[in-house]
mmCIF file of C-alpha atoms in Angstrom:
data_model
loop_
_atom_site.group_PDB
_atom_site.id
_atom_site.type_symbol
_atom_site.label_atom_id
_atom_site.label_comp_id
_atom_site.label_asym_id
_atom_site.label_seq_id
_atom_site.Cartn_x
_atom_site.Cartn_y
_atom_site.Cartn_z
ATOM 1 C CA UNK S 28 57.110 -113.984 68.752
ATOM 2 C CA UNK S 29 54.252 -112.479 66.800
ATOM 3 C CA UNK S 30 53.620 -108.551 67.059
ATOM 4 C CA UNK S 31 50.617 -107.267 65.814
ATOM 5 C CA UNK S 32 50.149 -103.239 65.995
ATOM 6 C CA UNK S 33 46.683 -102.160 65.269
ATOM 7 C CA UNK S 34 45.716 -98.588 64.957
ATOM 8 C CA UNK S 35 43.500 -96.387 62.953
ATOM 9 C CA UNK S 36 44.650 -93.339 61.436
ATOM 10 C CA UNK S 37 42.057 -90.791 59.733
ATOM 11 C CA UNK S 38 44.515 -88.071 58.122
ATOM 12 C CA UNK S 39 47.912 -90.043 58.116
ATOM 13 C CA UNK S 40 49.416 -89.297 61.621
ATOM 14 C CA UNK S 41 49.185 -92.381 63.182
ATOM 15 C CA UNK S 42 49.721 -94.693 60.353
ATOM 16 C CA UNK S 43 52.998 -92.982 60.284
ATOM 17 C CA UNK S 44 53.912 -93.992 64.177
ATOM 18 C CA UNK S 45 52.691 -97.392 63.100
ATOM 19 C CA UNK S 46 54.629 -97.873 60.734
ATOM 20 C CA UNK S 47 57.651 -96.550 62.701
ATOM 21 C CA UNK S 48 56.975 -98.537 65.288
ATOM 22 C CA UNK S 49 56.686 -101.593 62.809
ATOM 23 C CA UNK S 50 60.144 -100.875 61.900
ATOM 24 C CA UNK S 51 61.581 -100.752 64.848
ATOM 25 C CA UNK S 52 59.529 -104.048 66.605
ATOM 26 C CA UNK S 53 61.330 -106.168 63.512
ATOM 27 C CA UNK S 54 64.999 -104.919 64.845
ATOM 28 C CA UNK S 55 64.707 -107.493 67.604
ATOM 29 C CA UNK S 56 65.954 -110.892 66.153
ATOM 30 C CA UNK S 57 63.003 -113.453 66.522
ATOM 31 C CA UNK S 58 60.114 -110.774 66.151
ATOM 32 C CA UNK S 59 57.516 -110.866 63.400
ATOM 33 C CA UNK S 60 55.180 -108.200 62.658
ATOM 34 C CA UNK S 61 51.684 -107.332 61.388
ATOM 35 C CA UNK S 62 50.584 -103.960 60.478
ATOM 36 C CA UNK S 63 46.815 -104.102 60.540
ATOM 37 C CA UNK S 64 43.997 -101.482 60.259
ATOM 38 C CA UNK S 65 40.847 -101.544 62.123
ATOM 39 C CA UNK S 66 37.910 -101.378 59.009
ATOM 40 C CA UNK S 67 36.692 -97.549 58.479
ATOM 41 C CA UNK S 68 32.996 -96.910 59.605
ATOM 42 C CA UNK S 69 32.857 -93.712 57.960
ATOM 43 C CA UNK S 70 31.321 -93.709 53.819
ATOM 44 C CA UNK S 71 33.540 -92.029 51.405
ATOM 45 C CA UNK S 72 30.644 -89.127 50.905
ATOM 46 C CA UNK S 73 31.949 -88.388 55.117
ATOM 47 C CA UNK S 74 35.499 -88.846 54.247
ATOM 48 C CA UNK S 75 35.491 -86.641 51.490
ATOM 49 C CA UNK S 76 33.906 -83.447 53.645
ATOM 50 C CA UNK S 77 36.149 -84.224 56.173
ATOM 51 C CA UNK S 78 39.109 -83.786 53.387
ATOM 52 C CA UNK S 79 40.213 -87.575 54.661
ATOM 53 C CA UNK S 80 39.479 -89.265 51.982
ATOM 54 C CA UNK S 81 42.525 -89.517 49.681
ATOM 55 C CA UNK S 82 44.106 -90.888 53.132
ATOM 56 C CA UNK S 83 41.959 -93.678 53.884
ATOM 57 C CA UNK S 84 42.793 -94.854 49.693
ATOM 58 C CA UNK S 85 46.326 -94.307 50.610
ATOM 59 C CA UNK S 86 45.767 -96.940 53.374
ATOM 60 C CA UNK S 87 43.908 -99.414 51.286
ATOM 61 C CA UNK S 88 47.180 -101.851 51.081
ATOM 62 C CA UNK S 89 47.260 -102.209 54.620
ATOM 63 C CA UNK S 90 44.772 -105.548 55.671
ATOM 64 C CA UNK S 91 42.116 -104.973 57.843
ATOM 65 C CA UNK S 92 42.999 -106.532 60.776
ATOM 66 C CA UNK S 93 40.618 -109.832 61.732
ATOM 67 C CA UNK S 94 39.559 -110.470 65.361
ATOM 68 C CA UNK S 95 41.264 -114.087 65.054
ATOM 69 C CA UNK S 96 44.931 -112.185 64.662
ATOM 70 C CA UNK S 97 44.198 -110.564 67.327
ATOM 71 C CA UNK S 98 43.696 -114.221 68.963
ATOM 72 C CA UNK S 99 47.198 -115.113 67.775
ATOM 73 C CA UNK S 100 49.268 -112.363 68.330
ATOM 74 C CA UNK S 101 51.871 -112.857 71.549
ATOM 75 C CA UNK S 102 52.032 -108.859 72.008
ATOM 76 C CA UNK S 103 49.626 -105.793 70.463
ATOM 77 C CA UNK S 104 50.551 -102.674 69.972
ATOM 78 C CA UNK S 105 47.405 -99.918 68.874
ATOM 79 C CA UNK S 106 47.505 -96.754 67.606
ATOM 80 C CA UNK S 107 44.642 -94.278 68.255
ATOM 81 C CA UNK S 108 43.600 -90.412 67.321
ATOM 82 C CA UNK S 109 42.088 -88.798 70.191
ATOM 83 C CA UNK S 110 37.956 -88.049 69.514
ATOM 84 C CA UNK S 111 36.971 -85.987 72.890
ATOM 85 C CA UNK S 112 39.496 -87.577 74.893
ATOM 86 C CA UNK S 113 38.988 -90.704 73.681
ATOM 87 C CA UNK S 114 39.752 -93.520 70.947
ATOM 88 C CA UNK S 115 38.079 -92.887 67.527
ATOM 89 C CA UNK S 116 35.153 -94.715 67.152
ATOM 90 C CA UNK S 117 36.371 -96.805 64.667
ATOM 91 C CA UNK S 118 38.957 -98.113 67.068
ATOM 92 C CA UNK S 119 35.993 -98.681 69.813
ATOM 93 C CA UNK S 120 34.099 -100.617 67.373
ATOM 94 C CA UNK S 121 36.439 -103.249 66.845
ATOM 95 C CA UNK S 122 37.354 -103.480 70.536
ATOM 96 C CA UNK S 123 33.705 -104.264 71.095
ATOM 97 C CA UNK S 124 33.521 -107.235 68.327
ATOM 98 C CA UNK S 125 36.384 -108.583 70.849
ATOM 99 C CA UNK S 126 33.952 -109.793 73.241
ATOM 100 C CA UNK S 127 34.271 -113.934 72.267
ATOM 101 C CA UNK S 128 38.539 -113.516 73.040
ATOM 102 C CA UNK S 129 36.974 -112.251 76.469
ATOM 103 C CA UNK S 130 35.163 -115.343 76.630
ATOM 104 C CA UNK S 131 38.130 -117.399 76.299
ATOM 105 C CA UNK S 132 40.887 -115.510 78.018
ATOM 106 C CA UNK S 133 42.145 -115.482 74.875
ATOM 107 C CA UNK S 134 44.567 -112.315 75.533
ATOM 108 C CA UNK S 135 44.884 -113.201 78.769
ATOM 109 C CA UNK S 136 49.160 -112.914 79.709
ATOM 110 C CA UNK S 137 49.733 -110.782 76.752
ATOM 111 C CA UNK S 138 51.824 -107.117 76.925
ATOM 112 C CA UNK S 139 49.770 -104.769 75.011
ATOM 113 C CA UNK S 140 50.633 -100.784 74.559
ATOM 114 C CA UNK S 141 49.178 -97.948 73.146
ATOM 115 C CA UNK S 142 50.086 -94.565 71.149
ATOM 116 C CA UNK S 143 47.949 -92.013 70.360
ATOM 117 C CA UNK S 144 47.552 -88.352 68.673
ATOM 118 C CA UNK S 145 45.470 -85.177 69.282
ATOM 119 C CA UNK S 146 45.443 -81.799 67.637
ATOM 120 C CA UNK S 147 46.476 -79.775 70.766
ATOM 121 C CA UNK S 148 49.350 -80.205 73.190
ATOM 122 C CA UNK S 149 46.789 -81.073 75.754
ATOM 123 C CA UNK S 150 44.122 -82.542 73.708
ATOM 124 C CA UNK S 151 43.266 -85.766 75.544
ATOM 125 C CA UNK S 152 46.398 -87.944 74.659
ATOM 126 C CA UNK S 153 46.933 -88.902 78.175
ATOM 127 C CA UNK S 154 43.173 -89.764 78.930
ATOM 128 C CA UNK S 155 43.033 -91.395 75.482
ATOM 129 C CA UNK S 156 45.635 -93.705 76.625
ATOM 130 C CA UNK S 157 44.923 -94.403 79.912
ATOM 131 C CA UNK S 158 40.891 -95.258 78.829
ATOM 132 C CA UNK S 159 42.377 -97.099 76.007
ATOM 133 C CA UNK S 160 43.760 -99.435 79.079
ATOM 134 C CA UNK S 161 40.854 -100.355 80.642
ATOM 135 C CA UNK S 162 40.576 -102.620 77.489
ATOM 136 C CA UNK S 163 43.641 -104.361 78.417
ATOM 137 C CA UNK S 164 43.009 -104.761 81.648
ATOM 138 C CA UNK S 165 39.590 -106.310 81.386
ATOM 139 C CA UNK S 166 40.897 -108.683 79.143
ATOM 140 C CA UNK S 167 44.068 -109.813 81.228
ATOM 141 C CA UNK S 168 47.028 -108.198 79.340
ATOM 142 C CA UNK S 169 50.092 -107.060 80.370
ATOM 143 C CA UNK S 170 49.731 -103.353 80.177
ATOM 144 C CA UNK S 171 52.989 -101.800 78.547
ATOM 145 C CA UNK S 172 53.593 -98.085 78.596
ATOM 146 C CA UNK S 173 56.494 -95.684 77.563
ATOM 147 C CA UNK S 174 59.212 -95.537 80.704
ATOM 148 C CA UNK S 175 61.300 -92.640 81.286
ATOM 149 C CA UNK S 176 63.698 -94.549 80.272
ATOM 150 C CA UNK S 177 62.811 -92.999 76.585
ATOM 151 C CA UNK S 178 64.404 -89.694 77.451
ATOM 152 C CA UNK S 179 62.709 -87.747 74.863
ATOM 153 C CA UNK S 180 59.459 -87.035 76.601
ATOM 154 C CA UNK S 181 62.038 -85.608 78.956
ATOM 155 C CA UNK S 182 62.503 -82.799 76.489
ATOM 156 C CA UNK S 183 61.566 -79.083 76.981
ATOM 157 C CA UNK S 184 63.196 -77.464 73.718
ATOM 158 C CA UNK S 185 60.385 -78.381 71.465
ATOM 159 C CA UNK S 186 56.709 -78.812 71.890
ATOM 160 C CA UNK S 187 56.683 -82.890 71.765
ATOM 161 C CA UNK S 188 54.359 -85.707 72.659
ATOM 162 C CA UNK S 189 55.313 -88.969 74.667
ATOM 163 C CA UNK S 190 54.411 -89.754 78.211
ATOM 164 C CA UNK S 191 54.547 -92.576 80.296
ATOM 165 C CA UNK S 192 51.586 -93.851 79.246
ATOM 166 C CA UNK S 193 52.555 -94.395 75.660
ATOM 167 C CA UNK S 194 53.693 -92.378 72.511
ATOM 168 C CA UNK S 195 52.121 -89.395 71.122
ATOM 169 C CA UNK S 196 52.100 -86.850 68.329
ATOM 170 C CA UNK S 197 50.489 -83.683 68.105
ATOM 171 C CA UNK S 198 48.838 -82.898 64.777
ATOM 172 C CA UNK S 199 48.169 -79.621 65.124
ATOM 173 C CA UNK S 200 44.894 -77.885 64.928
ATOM 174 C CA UNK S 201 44.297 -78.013 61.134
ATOM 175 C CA UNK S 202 46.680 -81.337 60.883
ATOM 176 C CA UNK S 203 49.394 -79.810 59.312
ATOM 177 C CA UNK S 204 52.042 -80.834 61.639
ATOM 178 C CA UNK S 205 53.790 -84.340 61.186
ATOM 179 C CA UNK S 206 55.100 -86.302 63.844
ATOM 180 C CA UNK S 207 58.339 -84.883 64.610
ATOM 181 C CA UNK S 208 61.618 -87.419 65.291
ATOM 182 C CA UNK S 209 61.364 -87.106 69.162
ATOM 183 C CA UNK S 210 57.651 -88.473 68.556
ATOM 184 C CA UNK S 211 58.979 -90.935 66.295
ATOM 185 C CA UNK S 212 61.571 -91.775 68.488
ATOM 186 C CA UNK S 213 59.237 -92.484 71.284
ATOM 187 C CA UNK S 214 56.915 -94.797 69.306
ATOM 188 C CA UNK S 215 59.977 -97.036 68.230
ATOM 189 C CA UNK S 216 61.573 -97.183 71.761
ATOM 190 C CA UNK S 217 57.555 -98.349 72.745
ATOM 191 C CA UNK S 218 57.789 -100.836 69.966
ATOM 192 C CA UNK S 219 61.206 -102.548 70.705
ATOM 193 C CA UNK S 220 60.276 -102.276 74.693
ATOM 194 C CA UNK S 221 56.706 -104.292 74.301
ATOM 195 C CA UNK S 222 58.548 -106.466 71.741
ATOM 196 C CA UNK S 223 61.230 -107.561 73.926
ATOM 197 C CA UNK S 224 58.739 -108.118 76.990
ATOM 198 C CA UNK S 225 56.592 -110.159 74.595
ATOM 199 C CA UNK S 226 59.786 -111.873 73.705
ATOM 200 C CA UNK S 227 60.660 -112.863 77.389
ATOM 201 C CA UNK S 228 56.855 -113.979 77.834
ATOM 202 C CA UNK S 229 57.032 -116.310 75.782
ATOM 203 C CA UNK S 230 59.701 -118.043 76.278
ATOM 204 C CA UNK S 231 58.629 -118.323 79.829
#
């Protein structure tokens, strides 16, 4: 079963719940994974006002992800900041150049999920979620969210992301704070969960 997780990640935050979640997806026997990045729309001149730049070169091992792996993925996982209550525009961009796997139903049966992170507790990671599912939806995938299950968005002794919807992080308002374990936690417990429904899937 092939397990691609897509995300975009401007300061660091979310590359680091991708790659936890990439780490967990590959504990259950018979997955492969993919870590891809959606291309950067931004120049470097942008970047470097925005103090982002050393980030995006500390990402520059990790592929670009193609719209034909998209194609032949059996399960997606993405990874989103929150812009406005929204997915970057980065993320959007390649979700539009999607439109010929539309055509072809070509995601059609799949599980998808998606995490996310915002600079506030109540920044727009639940509407950033739940808008990122419209994409899923319209192309016929098996929307895959966080269940309660995952205990740790249960938690009230620490300020923490997570909801049904999908895994979160806050990065605080001058992104100084790193995802924490619980958030972590939550992003691997996503991973392993989509990875053994896309597991199942396919073998049906």
């Amino acid at each position: 079963m092939k397990m691609l997780i897509i995300y975009y990640s401007m300061y660091g935050h979310i590359r680091t719940m991708a790659e936890a979640a990439a780490a967990a997806a590959l504990e259950i026997p018979g997955v492969e994974v993919a870590l891809r990045r959606v291309p950067e729309t931004l120049s470097d001149d942008i970047l470097g006002k925005m103090g982002a730049l050393d980030a995006a070169k500390a990402q520059a091992e990790v592929p670009v992800v193609t719209v034909d792996e998209l194609a032949e993925a059996d399960a997606v996982l993405f990874g989103t900041p929150t812009r406005f209550g929204n997915m970057t525009g980065q993320m959007r961009q390649f979700l539009d150049s999607t439109g010929g796997l539309w055509m072809k139903g070509a995601l059609v049966g799949k599980p998808g999920g998606v995490f996310a992170s915002s600079a506030t507790q109540h920044g727009g990671q639940e509407s950033t979620i739940l808008s990122f599912h419209t994409y899923l939806l319209h192309q016929g995938m098996v929307v895959v969210g966080l269940p309660y299950s995952f205990q740790g968005q249960m938690r009230l002794d620490e300020v923490t992301g997570g909801s049904p919807y999908g895994a979160s992080t806050i990065a605080g308002g001058d992104g100084s704070r790193l995802p924490s374990e619980n958030d972590l936690e939550g992003v691997r417990f996503q991973a392993r969960h989509l990875a053994e429904i896309g597991l199942k899937l396919k073998q049906n």
